[in-house]
Amino acid sequence: FDVLEAGCGSLSYVKVPGGPRVTGIDISEKQLARNETLSRRILGDLQTHPLAEGQFDCTICWDVLEHLPHPEQALENMLRAAKPEGLLIVSVPNRNSIKGLLTRLTPHAFHVWVYRNIFKDKDAGKQDRAPFKTYLKPGISPSQLHKFAKQHGLDERLTMLYTCPMAKEGPAHAPGLFALSRAFIGPLKFLSFGRYDGNLTDILVVWRKPQPDAFARTSASTSRAASGMLVPGPKMAATPAFFKNA
């Protein structure tokens, strides 16, 4: 069982049972050297490194895509490297959350300050350690992830918005600062017509790659529906509620 840790860093967030062969790819040589769970290491850019096609049974990409200027390229690369019926597990910050908004509006130096002074990580930002520069491009918003899955015929096994551990732990480290931020959540959510959420800070998706012939059949059916030859049923027309404002 072959697993790809995409943007693996120095540790793994998802434990796969059964003793899999784990390949890690990261742009940082120092991070790769610290990761003791890997069977194989690839020093390369997830957006451009030519991963072998159809190689992995499961790909895990956890808190990585927000740090890439071209996350869609990384998604295409991971999908190409997945075996037919292979799983892709992707977690990113919810761009349409208060956390996502603040991350986009504040400079990287402030993120480093937060890690060092609020979360008491004195090595933050040193020796290729987090926090890393963050882009949070529109291509990884909830709606765009859903669109990517549909365009590539992926089976969306799970889509879940959740509160990340750091957001839960934050008030204990800096109660005043987090109380102040919470005071803005209600008005901002109201003024944005529910677009920005204060609690659901991250999104997790689990996709299964289809067999090539299955995707071809799905694409053909979609084309006929678009041309009026087939009336779409409720499932084809339905969109998860939280995607509508994303």
Coordinates of C-alpha atoms in Angstrom, one line a residue:
F1 CA 0.0 0.0 0.0
D2 CA 1.7 3.2 -1.2
V3 CA 1.0 6.5 0.5
L4 CA 2.2 10.0 -0.7
E5 CA 2.6 12.6 2.0
A6 CA 2.4 15.8 -0.2
G7 CA 4.2 18.6 1.4
C8 CA 5.0 16.3 4.2
G9 CA 7.2 18.6 6.4
S10 CA 8.6 17.0 9.5
L11 CA 5.7 14.9 10.6
S12 CA 2.6 13.1 9.5
Y13 CA -1.0 14.2 10.4
V14 CA -2.8 11.0 9.3
K15 CA -1.8 7.6 10.4
V16 CA -2.4 4.8 7.9
P17 CA -2.6 1.3 9.4
G18 CA -0.9 -1.7 8.0
G19 CA 2.7 -0.5 7.6
P20 CA 2.4 1.3 4.3
R21 CA 5.3 2.5 2.1
V22 CA 5.2 6.3 2.7
T23 CA 6.8 8.7 0.2
G24 CA 7.2 12.3 1.3
I25 CA 7.7 15.2 -1.0
D26 CA 8.7 18.6 0.4
I27 CA 10.5 21.7 -0.9
S28 CA 12.6 21.9 2.3
E29 CA 15.5 19.5 2.7
K30 CA 15.6 20.3 6.5
Q31 CA 12.0 19.3 7.0
L32 CA 12.4 16.1 5.0
A33 CA 15.4 15.1 7.2
R34 CA 13.4 15.6 10.4
N35 CA 10.5 13.3 9.2
E36 CA 11.2 9.8 10.5
T37 CA 8.0 8.2 9.2
L38 CA 9.1 8.2 5.5
S39 CA 10.2 5.3 3.4
R40 CA 11.3 7.5 0.6
R41 CA 12.0 11.2 0.3
I42 CA 11.6 13.5 -2.7
L43 CA 13.1 17.0 -2.5
G44 CA 10.9 19.0 -4.9
D45 CA 8.0 21.4 -5.5
L46 CA 4.6 19.8 -5.3
Q47 CA 3.4 22.1 -8.0
T48 CA 5.9 21.1 -10.6
H49 CA 7.8 18.0 -9.6
P50 CA 7.0 15.2 -12.1
L51 CA 5.4 12.6 -9.8
A52 CA 5.1 9.1 -11.3
E53 CA 1.6 8.6 -12.8
G54 CA -0.8 6.2 -11.1
Q55 CA 1.6 5.3 -8.3
F56 CA -0.2 6.0 -5.0
D57 CA -3.1 4.3 -3.2
C58 CA -3.6 7.2 -0.9
T59 CA -2.4 10.8 -1.0
I60 CA -2.4 13.0 2.1
C61 CA -2.0 16.8 1.8
W62 CA -2.5 18.5 5.1
D63 CA -2.2 22.2 5.6
V64 CA 0.0 22.6 2.5
L65 CA -2.0 24.1 -0.4
E66 CA -2.5 27.4 1.4
H67 CA 1.3 27.9 1.2
L68 CA 1.4 27.5 -2.6
P69 CA 1.0 30.3 -5.2
H70 CA -0.5 27.8 -7.7
P71 CA -2.4 25.2 -5.6
E72 CA -4.4 24.0 -8.6
Q73 CA -1.2 22.7 -10.2
A74 CA -0.4 20.8 -7.0
L75 CA -3.9 19.2 -7.1
E76 CA -3.5 18.2 -10.7
N77 CA -0.1 16.7 -9.9
M78 CA -1.4 14.7 -6.9
L79 CA -4.4 13.5 -8.9
R80 CA -2.2 12.3 -11.8
A81 CA 0.0 10.4 -9.3
A82 CA -3.0 8.6 -7.7
K83 CA -4.0 5.1 -8.8
P84 CA -7.5 4.6 -10.1
E85 CA -9.8 4.3 -7.1
G86 CA -7.0 5.8 -5.0
L87 CA -7.9 8.2 -2.2
L88 CA -6.9 11.9 -1.9
I89 CA -7.2 13.4 1.6
V90 CA -6.8 17.2 1.6
S91 CA -7.2 19.6 4.5
V92 CA -6.8 23.4 4.1
P93 CA -7.8 26.5 6.1
N94 CA -11.3 27.7 5.1
R95 CA -10.6 30.8 3.1
N96 CA -14.1 32.0 3.9
S97 CA -13.6 32.0 7.7
I98 CA -12.4 34.7 10.1
K99 CA -9.1 32.8 10.4
G100 CA -8.8 32.8 6.6
L101 CA -9.6 36.5 6.3
L102 CA -7.2 37.5 9.0
T103 CA -4.4 35.3 7.5
R104 CA -4.8 37.0 4.2
L105 CA -4.9 40.5 5.6
T106 CA -1.9 40.3 7.9
P107 CA 1.8 40.0 6.9
H108 CA 3.9 36.9 7.4
A109 CA 5.9 38.7 10.1
F110 CA 2.8 38.9 12.2
H111 CA 2.1 35.2 11.8
V112 CA 5.6 34.5 13.1
W113 CA 5.0 36.9 16.1
V114 CA 1.8 35.0 16.9
Y115 CA 3.6 31.7 17.0
R116 CA 6.4 33.0 19.1
N117 CA 4.5 35.1 21.6
I118 CA 1.1 33.6 21.8
F119 CA 1.8 29.9 21.2
K120 CA 5.3 30.2 22.8
D121 CA 7.2 28.5 20.0
K122 CA 10.5 30.2 20.3
D123 CA 11.8 28.5 17.1
A124 CA 8.9 29.6 14.9
G125 CA 10.1 30.8 11.5
K126 CA 13.6 29.5 12.0
Q127 CA 15.4 26.7 10.2
D128 CA 12.5 26.1 7.8
R129 CA 10.0 25.8 10.7
A130 CA 6.3 27.0 10.7
P131 CA 4.7 29.4 10.1
F132 CA 5.3 29.4 6.4
K133 CA 4.4 32.1 3.9
T134 CA 0.7 31.9 3.2
Y135 CA -1.2 32.7 0.0
L136 CA -4.6 31.1 0.5
K137 CA -5.5 31.5 -3.1
P138 CA -9.1 31.4 -4.3
G139 CA -8.6 28.1 -6.0
I140 CA -8.8 26.3 -2.6
S141 CA -12.0 27.9 -1.3
P142 CA -14.7 25.4 -0.5
S143 CA -16.6 26.1 -3.8
Q144 CA -13.5 25.8 -5.9
L145 CA -12.5 22.5 -4.3
H146 CA -16.0 21.2 -5.0
K147 CA -15.7 22.5 -8.6
F148 CA -12.3 20.7 -9.0
A149 CA -13.8 17.4 -7.8
K150 CA -16.7 17.7 -10.2
Q151 CA -14.5 18.6 -13.2
H152 CA -12.3 15.6 -12.7
G153 CA -15.1 13.1 -11.9
L154 CA -14.0 12.5 -8.4
D155 CA -16.1 10.7 -5.9
E156 CA -16.5 13.1 -3.0
R157 CA -16.5 10.7 -0.1
L158 CA -16.3 13.4 2.6
T159 CA -16.5 17.2 2.8
M160 CA -16.4 18.6 6.3
L161 CA -15.9 22.1 7.7
Y162 CA -14.4 22.0 11.2
T163 CA -12.6 24.0 13.9
C164 CA -8.8 23.4 13.9
P165 CA -7.0 22.6 17.2
M166 CA -5.1 25.9 17.1
A167 CA -8.3 27.9 17.0
K168 CA -9.6 25.9 20.0
E169 CA -6.4 26.4 22.0
G170 CA -5.9 30.1 21.2
P171 CA -8.2 31.5 23.9
A172 CA -6.2 29.7 26.6
H173 CA -2.9 31.3 25.4
A174 CA -4.2 34.9 24.7
P175 CA -7.8 35.3 26.1
G176 CA -7.9 39.1 25.6
L177 CA -6.8 39.0 22.0
F178 CA -9.2 36.1 21.1
A179 CA -12.1 37.8 23.0
L180 CA -11.5 40.9 20.9
S181 CA -11.5 38.9 17.7
R182 CA -14.7 37.1 18.7
A183 CA -16.4 40.4 19.2
F184 CA -16.1 41.1 15.4
I185 CA -17.3 37.6 14.3
G186 CA -21.0 38.3 14.7
P187 CA -21.1 41.7 12.9
L188 CA -18.8 40.4 10.1
K189 CA -20.9 37.3 9.5
F190 CA -24.0 39.4 9.4
L191 CA -22.5 42.1 7.0
S192 CA -21.1 39.4 4.7
F193 CA -24.5 37.6 4.6
G194 CA -23.0 34.5 6.2
R195 CA -20.0 34.3 3.8
Y196 CA -17.5 34.5 6.6
D197 CA -17.7 32.1 9.5
G198 CA -16.0 32.5 12.9
N199 CA -15.9 28.9 14.0
L200 CA -15.5 26.6 11.0
T201 CA -11.8 27.5 10.3
D202 CA -10.8 24.6 8.1
I203 CA -12.1 22.2 5.4
L204 CA -11.4 18.5 5.0
V205 CA -12.2 16.7 1.8
V206 CA -11.7 13.0 0.9
W207 CA -11.9 12.2 -2.8
R208 CA -11.7 8.9 -4.6
K209 CA -10.2 8.9 -8.1
P210 CA -12.4 7.1 -10.7
Q211 CA -11.5 4.4 -13.1
P212 CA -10.7 6.1 -16.5
D213 CA -13.7 4.5 -18.2
A214 CA -16.0 5.6 -15.4
F215 CA -14.9 9.2 -15.7
A216 CA -15.4 9.1 -19.5
R217 CA -19.0 7.9 -19.0
T218 CA -19.7 10.6 -16.4
S219 CA -18.2 13.3 -18.7
A220 CA -20.4 12.1 -21.6
S221 CA -23.5 12.1 -19.4
T222 CA -22.7 15.6 -18.2
S223 CA -22.2 16.9 -21.8
R224 CA -25.6 15.5 -22.8
A225 CA -27.3 17.1 -19.9
A226 CA -25.7 20.5 -20.7
S227 CA -26.9 20.2 -24.3
G228 CA -30.5 19.5 -23.3
M229 CA -30.4 15.8 -24.3
L230 CA -30.7 14.7 -20.6
V231 CA -32.6 16.3 -17.8
P232 CA -30.5 16.5 -14.7
G233 CA -31.9 14.8 -11.6
P234 CA -31.8 16.2 -8.1
K235 CA -28.3 14.8 -7.4
M236 CA -26.8 16.4 -10.4
A237 CA -28.3 19.7 -9.7
A238 CA -27.7 19.7 -6.0
T239 CA -25.0 21.8 -4.4
P240 CA -24.0 21.5 -0.7
A241 CA -25.4 24.4 1.2
F242 CA -22.1 25.8 2.5
F243 CA -20.7 26.0 -1.1
K244 CA -23.3 28.4 -2.2
N245 CA -21.7 31.5 -0.6
A246 CA -18.1 30.3 -0.8

